[in-house]
mmCIF file of N, CA and C in Angstrom:
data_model
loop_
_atom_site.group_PDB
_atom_site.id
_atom_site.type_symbol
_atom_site.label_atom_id
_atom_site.label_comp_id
_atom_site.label_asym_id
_atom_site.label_seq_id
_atom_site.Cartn_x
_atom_site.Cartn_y
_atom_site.Cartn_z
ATOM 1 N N UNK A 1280 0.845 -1.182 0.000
ATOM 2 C CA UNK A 1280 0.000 0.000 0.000
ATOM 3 C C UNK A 1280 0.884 1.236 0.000
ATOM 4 N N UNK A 1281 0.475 1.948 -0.618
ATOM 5 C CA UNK A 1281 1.101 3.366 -1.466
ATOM 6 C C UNK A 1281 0.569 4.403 -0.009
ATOM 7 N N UNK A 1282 1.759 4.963 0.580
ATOM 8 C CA UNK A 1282 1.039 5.982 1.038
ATOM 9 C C UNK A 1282 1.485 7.549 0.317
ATOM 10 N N UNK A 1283 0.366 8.472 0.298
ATOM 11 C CA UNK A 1283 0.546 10.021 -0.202
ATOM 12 C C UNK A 1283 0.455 10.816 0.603
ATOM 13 N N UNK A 1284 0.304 10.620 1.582
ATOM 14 C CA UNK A 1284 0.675 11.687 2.770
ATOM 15 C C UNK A 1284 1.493 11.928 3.920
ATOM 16 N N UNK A 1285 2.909 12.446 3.868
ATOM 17 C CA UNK A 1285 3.859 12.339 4.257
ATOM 18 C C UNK A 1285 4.181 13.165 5.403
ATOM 19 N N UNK A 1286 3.115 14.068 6.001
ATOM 20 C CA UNK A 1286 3.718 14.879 7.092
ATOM 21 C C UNK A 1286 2.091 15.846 7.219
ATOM 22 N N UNK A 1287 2.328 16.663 8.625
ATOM 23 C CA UNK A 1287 0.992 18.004 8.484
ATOM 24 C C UNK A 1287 1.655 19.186 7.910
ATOM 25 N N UNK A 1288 1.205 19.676 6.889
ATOM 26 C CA UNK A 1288 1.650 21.112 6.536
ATOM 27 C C UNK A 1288 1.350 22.341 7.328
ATOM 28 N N UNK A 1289 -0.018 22.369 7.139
ATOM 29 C CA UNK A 1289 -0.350 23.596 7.953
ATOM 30 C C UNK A 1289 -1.469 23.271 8.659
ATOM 31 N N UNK A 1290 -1.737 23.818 10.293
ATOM 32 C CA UNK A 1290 -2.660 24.349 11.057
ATOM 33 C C UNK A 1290 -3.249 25.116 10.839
ATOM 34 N N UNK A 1291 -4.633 25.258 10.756
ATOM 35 C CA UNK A 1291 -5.323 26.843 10.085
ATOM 36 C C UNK A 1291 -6.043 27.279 11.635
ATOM 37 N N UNK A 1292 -6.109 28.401 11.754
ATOM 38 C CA UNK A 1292 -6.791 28.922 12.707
ATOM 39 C C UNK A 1292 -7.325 29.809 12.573
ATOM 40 N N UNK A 1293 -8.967 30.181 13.447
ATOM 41 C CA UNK A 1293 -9.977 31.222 12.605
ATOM 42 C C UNK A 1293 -9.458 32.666 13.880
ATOM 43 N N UNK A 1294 -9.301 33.132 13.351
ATOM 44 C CA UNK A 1294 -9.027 35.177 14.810
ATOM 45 C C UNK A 1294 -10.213 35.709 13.807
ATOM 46 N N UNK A 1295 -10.371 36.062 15.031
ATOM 47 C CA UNK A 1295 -11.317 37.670 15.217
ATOM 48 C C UNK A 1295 -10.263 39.077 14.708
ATOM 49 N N UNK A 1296 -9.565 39.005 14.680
ATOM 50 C CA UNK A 1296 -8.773 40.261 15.091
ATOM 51 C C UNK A 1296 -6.900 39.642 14.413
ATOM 52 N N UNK A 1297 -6.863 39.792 13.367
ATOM 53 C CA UNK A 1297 -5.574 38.899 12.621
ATOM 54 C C UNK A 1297 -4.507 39.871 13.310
ATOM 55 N N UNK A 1298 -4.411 41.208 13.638
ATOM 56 C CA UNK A 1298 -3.387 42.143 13.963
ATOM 57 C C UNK A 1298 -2.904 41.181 15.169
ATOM 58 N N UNK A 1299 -4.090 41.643 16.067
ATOM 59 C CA UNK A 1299 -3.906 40.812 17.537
ATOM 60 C C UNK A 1299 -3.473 39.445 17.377
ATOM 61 N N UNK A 1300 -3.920 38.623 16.548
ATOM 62 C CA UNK A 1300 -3.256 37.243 17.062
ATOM 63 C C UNK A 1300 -2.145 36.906 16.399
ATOM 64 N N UNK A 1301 -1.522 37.786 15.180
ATOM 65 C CA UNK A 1301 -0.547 37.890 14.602
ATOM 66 C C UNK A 1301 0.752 37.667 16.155
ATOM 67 N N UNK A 1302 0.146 39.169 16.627
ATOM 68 C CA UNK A 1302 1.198 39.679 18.020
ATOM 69 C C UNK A 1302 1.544 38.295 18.782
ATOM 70 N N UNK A 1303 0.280 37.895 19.150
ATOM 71 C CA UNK A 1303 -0.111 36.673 20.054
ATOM 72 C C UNK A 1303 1.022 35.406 19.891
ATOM 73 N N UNK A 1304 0.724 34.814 18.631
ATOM 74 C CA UNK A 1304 0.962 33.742 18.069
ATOM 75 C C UNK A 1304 2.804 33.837 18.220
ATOM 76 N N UNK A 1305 2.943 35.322 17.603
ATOM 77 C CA UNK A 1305 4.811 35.365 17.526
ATOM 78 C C UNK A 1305 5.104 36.096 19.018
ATOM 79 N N UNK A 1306 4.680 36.038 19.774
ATOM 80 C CA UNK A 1306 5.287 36.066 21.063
ATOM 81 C C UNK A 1306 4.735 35.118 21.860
ATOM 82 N N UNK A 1307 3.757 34.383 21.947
ATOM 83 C CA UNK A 1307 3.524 33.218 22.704
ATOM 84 C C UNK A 1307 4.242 32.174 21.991
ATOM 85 N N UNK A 1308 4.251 31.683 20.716
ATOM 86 C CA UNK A 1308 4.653 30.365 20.268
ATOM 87 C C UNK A 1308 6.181 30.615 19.788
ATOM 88 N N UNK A 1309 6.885 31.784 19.103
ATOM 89 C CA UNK A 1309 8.581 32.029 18.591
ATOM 90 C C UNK A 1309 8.225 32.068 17.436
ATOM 91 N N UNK A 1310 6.852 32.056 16.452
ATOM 92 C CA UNK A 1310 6.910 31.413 15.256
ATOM 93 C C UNK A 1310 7.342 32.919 14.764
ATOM 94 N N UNK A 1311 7.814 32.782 13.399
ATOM 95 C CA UNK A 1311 7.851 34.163 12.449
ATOM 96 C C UNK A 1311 6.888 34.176 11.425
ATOM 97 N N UNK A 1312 6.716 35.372 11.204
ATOM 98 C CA UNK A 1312 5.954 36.006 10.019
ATOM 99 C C UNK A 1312 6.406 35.660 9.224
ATOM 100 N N UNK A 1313 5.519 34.568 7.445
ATOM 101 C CA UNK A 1313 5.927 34.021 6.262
ATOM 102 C C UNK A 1313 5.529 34.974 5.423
ATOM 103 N N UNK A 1314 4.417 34.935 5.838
ATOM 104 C CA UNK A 1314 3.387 36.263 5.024
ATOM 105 C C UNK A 1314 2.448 36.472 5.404
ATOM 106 N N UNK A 1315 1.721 37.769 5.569
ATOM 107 C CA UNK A 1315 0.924 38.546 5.517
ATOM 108 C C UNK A 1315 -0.398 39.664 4.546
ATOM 109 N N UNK A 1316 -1.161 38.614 4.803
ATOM 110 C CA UNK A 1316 -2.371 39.412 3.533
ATOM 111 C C UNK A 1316 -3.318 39.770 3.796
ATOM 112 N N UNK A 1317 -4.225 40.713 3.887
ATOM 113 C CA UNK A 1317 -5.120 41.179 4.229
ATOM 114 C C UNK A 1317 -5.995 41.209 5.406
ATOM 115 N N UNK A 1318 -6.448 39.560 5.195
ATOM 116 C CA UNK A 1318 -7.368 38.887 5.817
ATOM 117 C C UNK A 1318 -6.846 37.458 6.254
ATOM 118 N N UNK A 1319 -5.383 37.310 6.028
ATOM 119 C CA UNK A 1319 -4.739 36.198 6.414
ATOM 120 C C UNK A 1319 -3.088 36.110 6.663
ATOM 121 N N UNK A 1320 -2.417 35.352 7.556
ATOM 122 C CA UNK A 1320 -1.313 35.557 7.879
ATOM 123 C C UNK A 1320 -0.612 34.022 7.660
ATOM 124 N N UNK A 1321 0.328 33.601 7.514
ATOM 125 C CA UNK A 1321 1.204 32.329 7.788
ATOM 126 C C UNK A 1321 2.374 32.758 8.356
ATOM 127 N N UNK A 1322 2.446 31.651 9.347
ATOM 128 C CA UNK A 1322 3.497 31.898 10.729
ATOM 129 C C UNK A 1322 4.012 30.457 10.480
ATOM 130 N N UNK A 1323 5.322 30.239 10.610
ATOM 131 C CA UNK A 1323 6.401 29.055 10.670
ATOM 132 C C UNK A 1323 7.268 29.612 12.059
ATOM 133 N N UNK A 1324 7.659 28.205 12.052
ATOM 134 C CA UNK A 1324 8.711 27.929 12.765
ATOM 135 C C UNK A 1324 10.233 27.588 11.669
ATOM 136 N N UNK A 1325 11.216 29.033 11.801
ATOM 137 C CA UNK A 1325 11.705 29.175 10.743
ATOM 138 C C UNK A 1325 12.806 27.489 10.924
ATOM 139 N N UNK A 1326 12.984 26.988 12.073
ATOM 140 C CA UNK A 1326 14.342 26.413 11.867
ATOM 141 C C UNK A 1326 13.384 24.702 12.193
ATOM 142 N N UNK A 1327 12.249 24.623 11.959
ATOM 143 C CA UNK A 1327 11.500 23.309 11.841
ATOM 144 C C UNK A 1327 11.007 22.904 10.471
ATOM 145 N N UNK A 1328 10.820 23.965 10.278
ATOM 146 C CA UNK A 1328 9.347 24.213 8.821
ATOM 147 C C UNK A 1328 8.338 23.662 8.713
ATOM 148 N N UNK A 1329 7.819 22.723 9.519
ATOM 149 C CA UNK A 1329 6.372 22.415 9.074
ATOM 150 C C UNK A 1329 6.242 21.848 10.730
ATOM 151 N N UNK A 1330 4.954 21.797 10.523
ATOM 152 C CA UNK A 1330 3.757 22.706 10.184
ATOM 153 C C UNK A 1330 3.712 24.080 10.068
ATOM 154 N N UNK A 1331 3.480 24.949 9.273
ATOM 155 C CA UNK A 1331 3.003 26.673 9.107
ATOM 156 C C UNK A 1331 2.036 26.979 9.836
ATOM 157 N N UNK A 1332 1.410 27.961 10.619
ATOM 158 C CA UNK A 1332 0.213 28.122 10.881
ATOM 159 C C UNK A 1332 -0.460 28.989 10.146
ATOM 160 N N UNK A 1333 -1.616 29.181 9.579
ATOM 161 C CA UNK A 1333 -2.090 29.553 8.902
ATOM 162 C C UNK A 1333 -3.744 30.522 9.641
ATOM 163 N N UNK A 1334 -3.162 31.744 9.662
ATOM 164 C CA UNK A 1334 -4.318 32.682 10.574
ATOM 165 C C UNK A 1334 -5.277 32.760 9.775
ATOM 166 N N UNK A 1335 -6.599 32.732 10.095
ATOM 167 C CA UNK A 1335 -7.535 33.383 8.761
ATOM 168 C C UNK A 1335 -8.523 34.300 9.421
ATOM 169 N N UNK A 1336 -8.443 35.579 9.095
ATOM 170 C CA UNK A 1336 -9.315 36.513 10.005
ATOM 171 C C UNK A 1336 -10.530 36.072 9.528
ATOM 172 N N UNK A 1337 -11.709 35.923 10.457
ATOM 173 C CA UNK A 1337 -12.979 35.273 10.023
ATOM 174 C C UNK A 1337 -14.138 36.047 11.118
ATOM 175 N N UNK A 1338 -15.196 36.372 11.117
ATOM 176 C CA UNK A 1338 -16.464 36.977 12.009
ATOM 177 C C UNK A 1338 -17.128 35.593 12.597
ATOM 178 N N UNK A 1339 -17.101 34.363 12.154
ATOM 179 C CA UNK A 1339 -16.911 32.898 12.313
ATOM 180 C C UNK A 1339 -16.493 33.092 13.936
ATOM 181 N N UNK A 1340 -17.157 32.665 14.964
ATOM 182 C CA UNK A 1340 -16.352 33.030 16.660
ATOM 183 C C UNK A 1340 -16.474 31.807 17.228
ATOM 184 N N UNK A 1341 -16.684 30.700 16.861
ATOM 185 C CA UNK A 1341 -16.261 29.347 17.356
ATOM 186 C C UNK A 1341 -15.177 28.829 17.507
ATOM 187 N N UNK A 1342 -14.996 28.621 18.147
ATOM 188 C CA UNK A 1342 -13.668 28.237 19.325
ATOM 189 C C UNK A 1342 -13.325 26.846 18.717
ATOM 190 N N UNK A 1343 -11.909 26.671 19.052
ATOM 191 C CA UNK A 1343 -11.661 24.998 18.519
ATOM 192 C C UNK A 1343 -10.988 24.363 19.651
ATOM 193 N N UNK A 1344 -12.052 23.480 20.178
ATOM 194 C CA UNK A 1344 -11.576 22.806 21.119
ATOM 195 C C UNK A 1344 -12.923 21.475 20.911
ATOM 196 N N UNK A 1345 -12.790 20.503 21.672
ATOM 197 C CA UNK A 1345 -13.546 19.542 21.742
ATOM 198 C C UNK A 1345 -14.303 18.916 22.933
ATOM 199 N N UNK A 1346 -15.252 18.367 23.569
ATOM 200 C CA UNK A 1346 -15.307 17.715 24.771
ATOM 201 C C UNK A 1346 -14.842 16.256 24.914
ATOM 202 N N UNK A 1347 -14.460 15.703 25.758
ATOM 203 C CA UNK A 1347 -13.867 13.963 25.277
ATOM 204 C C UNK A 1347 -15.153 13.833 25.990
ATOM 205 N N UNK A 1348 -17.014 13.038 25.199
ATOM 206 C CA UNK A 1348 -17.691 12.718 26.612
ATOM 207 C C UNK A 1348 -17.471 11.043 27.013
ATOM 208 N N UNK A 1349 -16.121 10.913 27.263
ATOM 209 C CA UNK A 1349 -15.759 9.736 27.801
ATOM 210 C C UNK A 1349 -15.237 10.140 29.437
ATOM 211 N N UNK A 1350 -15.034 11.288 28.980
ATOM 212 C CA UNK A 1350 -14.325 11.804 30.585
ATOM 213 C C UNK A 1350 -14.292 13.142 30.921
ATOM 214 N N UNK A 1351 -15.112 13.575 29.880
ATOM 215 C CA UNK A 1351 -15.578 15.126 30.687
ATOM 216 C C UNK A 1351 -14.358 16.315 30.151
ATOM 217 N N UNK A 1352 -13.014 16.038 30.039
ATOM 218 C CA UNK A 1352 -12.036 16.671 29.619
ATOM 219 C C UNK A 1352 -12.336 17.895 28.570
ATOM 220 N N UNK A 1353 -11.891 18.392 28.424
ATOM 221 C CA UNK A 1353 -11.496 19.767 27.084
ATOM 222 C C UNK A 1353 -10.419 19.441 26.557
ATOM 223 N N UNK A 1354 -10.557 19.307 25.120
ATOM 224 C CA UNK A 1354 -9.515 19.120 24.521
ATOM 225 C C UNK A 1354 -8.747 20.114 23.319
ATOM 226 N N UNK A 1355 -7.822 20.542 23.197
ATOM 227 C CA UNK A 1355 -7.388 21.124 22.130
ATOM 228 C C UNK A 1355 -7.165 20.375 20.692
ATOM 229 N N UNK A 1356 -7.113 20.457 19.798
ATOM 230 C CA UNK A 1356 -6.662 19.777 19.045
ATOM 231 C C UNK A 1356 -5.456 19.797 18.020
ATOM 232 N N UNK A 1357 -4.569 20.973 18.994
ATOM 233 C CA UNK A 1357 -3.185 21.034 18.304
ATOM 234 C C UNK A 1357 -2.487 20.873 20.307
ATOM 235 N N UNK A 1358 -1.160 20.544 19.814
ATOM 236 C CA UNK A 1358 -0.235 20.303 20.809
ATOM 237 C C UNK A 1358 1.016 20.904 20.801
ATOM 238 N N UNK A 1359 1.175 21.647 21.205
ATOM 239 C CA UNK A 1359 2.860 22.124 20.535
ATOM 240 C C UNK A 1359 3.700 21.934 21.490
ATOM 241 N N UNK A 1360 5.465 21.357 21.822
ATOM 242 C CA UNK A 1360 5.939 21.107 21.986
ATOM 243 C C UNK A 1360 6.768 21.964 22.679
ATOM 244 N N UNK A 1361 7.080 21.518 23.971
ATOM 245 C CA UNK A 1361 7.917 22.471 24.935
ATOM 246 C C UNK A 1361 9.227 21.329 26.161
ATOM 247 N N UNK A 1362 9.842 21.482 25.767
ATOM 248 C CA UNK A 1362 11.138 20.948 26.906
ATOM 249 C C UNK A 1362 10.787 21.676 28.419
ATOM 250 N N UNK A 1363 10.375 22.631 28.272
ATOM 251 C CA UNK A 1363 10.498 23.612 29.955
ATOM 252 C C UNK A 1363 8.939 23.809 29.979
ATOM 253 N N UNK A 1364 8.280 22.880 30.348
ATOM 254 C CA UNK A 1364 7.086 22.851 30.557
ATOM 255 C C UNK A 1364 6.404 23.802 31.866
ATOM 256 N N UNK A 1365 7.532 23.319 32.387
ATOM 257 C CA UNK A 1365 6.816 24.517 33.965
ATOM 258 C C UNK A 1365 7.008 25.731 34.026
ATOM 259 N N UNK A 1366 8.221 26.315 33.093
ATOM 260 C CA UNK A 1366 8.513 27.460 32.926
ATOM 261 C C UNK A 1366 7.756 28.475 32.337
ATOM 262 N N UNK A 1367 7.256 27.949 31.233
ATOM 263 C CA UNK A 1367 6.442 28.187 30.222
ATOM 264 C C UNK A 1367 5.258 28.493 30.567
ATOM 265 N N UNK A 1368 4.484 27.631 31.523
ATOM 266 C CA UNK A 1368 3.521 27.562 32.256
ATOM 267 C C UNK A 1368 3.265 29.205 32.831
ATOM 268 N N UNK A 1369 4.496 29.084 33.791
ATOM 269 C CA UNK A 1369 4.434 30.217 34.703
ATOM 270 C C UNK A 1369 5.069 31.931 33.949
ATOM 271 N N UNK A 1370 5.676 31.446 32.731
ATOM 272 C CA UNK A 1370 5.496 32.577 31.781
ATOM 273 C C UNK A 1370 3.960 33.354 31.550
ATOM 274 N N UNK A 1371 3.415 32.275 30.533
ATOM 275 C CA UNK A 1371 2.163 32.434 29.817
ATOM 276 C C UNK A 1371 0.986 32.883 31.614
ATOM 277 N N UNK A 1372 0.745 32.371 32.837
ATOM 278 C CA UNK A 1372 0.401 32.908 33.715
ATOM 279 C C UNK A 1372 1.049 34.392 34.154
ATOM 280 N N UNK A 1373 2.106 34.539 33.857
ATOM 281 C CA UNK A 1373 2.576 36.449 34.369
ATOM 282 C C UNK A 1373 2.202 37.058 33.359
ATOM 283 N N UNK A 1374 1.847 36.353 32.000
ATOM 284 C CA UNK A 1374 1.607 37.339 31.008
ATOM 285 C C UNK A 1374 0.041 37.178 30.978
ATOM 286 N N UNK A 1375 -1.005 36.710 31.768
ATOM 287 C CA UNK A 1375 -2.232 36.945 32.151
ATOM 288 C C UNK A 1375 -2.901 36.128 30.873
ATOM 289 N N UNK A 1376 -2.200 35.364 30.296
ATOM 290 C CA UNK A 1376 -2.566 34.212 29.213
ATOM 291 C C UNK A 1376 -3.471 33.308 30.400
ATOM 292 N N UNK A 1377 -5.183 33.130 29.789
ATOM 293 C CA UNK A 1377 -5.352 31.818 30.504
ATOM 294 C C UNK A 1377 -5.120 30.594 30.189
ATOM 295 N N UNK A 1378 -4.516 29.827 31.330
ATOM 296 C CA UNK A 1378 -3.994 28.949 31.501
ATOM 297 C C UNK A 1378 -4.555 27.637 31.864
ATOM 298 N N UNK A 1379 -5.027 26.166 31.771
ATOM 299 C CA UNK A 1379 -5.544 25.257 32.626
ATOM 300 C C UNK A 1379 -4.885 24.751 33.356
ATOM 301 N N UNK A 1380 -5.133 23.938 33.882
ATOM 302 C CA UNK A 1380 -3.953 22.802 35.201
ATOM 303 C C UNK A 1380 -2.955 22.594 34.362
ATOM 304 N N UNK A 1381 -1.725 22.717 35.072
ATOM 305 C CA UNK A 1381 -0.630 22.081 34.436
ATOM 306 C C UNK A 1381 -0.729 20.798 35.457
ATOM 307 N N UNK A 1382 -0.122 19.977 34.442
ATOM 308 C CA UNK A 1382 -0.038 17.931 34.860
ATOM 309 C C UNK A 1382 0.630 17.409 34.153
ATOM 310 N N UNK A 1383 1.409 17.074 35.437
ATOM 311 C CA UNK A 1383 2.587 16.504 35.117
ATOM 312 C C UNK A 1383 3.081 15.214 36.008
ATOM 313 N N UNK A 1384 3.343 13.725 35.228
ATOM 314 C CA UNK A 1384 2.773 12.472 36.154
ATOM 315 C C UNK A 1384 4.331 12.858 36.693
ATOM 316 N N UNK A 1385 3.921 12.248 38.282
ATOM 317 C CA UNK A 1385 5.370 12.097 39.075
ATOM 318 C C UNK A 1385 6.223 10.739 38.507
ATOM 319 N N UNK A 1386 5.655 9.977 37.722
ATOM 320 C CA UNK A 1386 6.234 9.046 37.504
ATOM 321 C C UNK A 1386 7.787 8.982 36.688
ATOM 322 N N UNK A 1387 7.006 10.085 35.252
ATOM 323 C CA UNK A 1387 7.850 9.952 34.349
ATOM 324 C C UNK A 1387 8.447 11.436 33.973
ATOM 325 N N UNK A 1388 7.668 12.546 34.562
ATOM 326 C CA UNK A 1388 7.803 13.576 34.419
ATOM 327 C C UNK A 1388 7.138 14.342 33.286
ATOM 328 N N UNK A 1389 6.285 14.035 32.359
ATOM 329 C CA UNK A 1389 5.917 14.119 31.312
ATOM 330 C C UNK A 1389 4.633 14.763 31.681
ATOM 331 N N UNK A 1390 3.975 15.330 30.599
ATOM 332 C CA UNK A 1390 2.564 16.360 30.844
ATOM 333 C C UNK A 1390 2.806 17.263 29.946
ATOM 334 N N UNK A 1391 1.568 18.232 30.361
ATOM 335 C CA UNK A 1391 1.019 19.169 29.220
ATOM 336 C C UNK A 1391 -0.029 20.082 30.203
ATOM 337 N N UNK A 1392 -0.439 21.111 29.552
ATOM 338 C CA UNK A 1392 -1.631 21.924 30.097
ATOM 339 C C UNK A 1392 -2.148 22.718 28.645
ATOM 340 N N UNK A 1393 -3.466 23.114 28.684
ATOM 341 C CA UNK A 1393 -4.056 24.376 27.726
ATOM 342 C C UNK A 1393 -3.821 25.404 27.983
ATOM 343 N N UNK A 1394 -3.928 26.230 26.781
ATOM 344 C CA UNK A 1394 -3.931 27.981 27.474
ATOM 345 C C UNK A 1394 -4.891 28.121 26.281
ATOM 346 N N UNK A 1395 -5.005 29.731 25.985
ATOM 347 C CA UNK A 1395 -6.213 30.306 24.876
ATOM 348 C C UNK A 1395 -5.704 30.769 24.306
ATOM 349 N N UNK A 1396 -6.001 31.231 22.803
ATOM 350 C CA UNK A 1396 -5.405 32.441 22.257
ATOM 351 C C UNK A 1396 -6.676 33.679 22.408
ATOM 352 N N UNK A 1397 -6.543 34.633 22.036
ATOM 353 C CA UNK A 1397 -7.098 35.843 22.015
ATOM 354 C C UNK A 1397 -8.613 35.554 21.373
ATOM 355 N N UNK A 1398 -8.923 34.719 20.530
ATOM 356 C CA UNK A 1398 -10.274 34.340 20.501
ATOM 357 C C UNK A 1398 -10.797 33.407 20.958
ATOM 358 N N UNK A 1399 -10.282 32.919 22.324
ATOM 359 C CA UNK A 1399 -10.624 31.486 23.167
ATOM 360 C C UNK A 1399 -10.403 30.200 22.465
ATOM 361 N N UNK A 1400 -9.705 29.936 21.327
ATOM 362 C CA UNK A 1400 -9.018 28.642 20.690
ATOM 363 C C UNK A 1400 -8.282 28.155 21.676
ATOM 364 N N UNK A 1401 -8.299 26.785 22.310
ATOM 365 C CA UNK A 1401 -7.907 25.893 23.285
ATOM 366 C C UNK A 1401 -6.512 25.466 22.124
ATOM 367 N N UNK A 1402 -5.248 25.559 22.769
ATOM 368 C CA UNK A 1402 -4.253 25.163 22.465
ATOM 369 C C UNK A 1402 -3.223 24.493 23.043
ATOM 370 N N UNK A 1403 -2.258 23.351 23.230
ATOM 371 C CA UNK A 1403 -2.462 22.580 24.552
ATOM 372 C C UNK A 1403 -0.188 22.495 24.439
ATOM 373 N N UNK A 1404 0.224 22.903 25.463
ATOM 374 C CA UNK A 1404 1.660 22.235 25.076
ATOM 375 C C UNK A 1404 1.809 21.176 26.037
ATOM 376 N N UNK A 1405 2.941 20.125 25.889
ATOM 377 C CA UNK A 1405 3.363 18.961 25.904
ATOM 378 C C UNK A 1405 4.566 18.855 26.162
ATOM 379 N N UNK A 1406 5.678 18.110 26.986
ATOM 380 C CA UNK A 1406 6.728 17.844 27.038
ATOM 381 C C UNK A 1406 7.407 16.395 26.666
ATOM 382 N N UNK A 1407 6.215 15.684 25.787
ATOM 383 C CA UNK A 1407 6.266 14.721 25.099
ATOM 384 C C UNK A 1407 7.263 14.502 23.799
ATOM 385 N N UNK A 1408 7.996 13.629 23.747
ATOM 386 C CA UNK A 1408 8.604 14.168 22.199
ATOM 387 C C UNK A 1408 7.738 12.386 21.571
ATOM 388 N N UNK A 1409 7.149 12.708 20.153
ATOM 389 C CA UNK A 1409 7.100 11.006 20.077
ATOM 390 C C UNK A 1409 8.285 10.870 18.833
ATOM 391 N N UNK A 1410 8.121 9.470 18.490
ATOM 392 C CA UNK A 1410 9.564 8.730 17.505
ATOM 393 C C UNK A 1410 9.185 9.291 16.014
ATOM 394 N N UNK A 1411 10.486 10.117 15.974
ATOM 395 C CA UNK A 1411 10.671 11.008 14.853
ATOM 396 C C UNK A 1411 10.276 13.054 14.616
ATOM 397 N N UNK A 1412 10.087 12.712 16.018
ATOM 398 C CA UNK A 1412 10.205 14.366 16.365
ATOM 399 C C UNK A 1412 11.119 14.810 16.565
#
């Protein structure tokens, strides 16, 4: 079996306000400005390259997050990747970013928490790496 899909390119995300989450996105996440158009922006991570994120200013105000009703949870459905998980944490909290529980098992040390962006999009980091990250 042939596979044709080799990786995620881009994350799209809907803002209210593309100026604002432009700001947001490149000082909460490191990503840089690819380009910039009107009504839409693409943000990379210059020294990863993929995934791009892809802003799309939209009047659209639904939030992207999910419920698990297996367990009540909120879920994001992007994860982005952080080594200094607690740090980060307590960054994005001084900078009045809301934040959810950070959890982190005593076992292995591993975890994650949500925060928001500027139009309440649930976005979740991780100190997970999996095989081939």
């Amino acid at each position: 079996m042939s596979h044709f899909i080799s990786h995620v390119a881009t994350l799209e995300i809907p803002v209210t306000n593309l100026e604002k989450s432009i700001e947001f996105y490149i000082d909460i996440l490191g990503v840089s400005l690819e380009f910039k158009g009107t009504k839409n922006a693409m943000l990379t991570y210059k020294s990863k390259g993929v995934p791009t994120i892809y802003l799309v200013q939209t009047d659209e105000t639904q939030e992207i997050s999910f419920k698990n009703t297996n367990n009540g949870i909120i879920h994001s459905i992007i994860d982005f990747y952080s080594p200094k998980l607690e740090e980060f944490y307590h960054w994005l909290k001084e900078k009045d970013i809301p934040v959810g529980t950070l959890n982190i098992s005593p076992e292995n040390g591993y975890g994650g928490f949500g925060f928001k962006d500027p139009d309440g999009n649930l976005l979740s980091v991780t100190n997970v790496l999996h095989s081939g990250q």
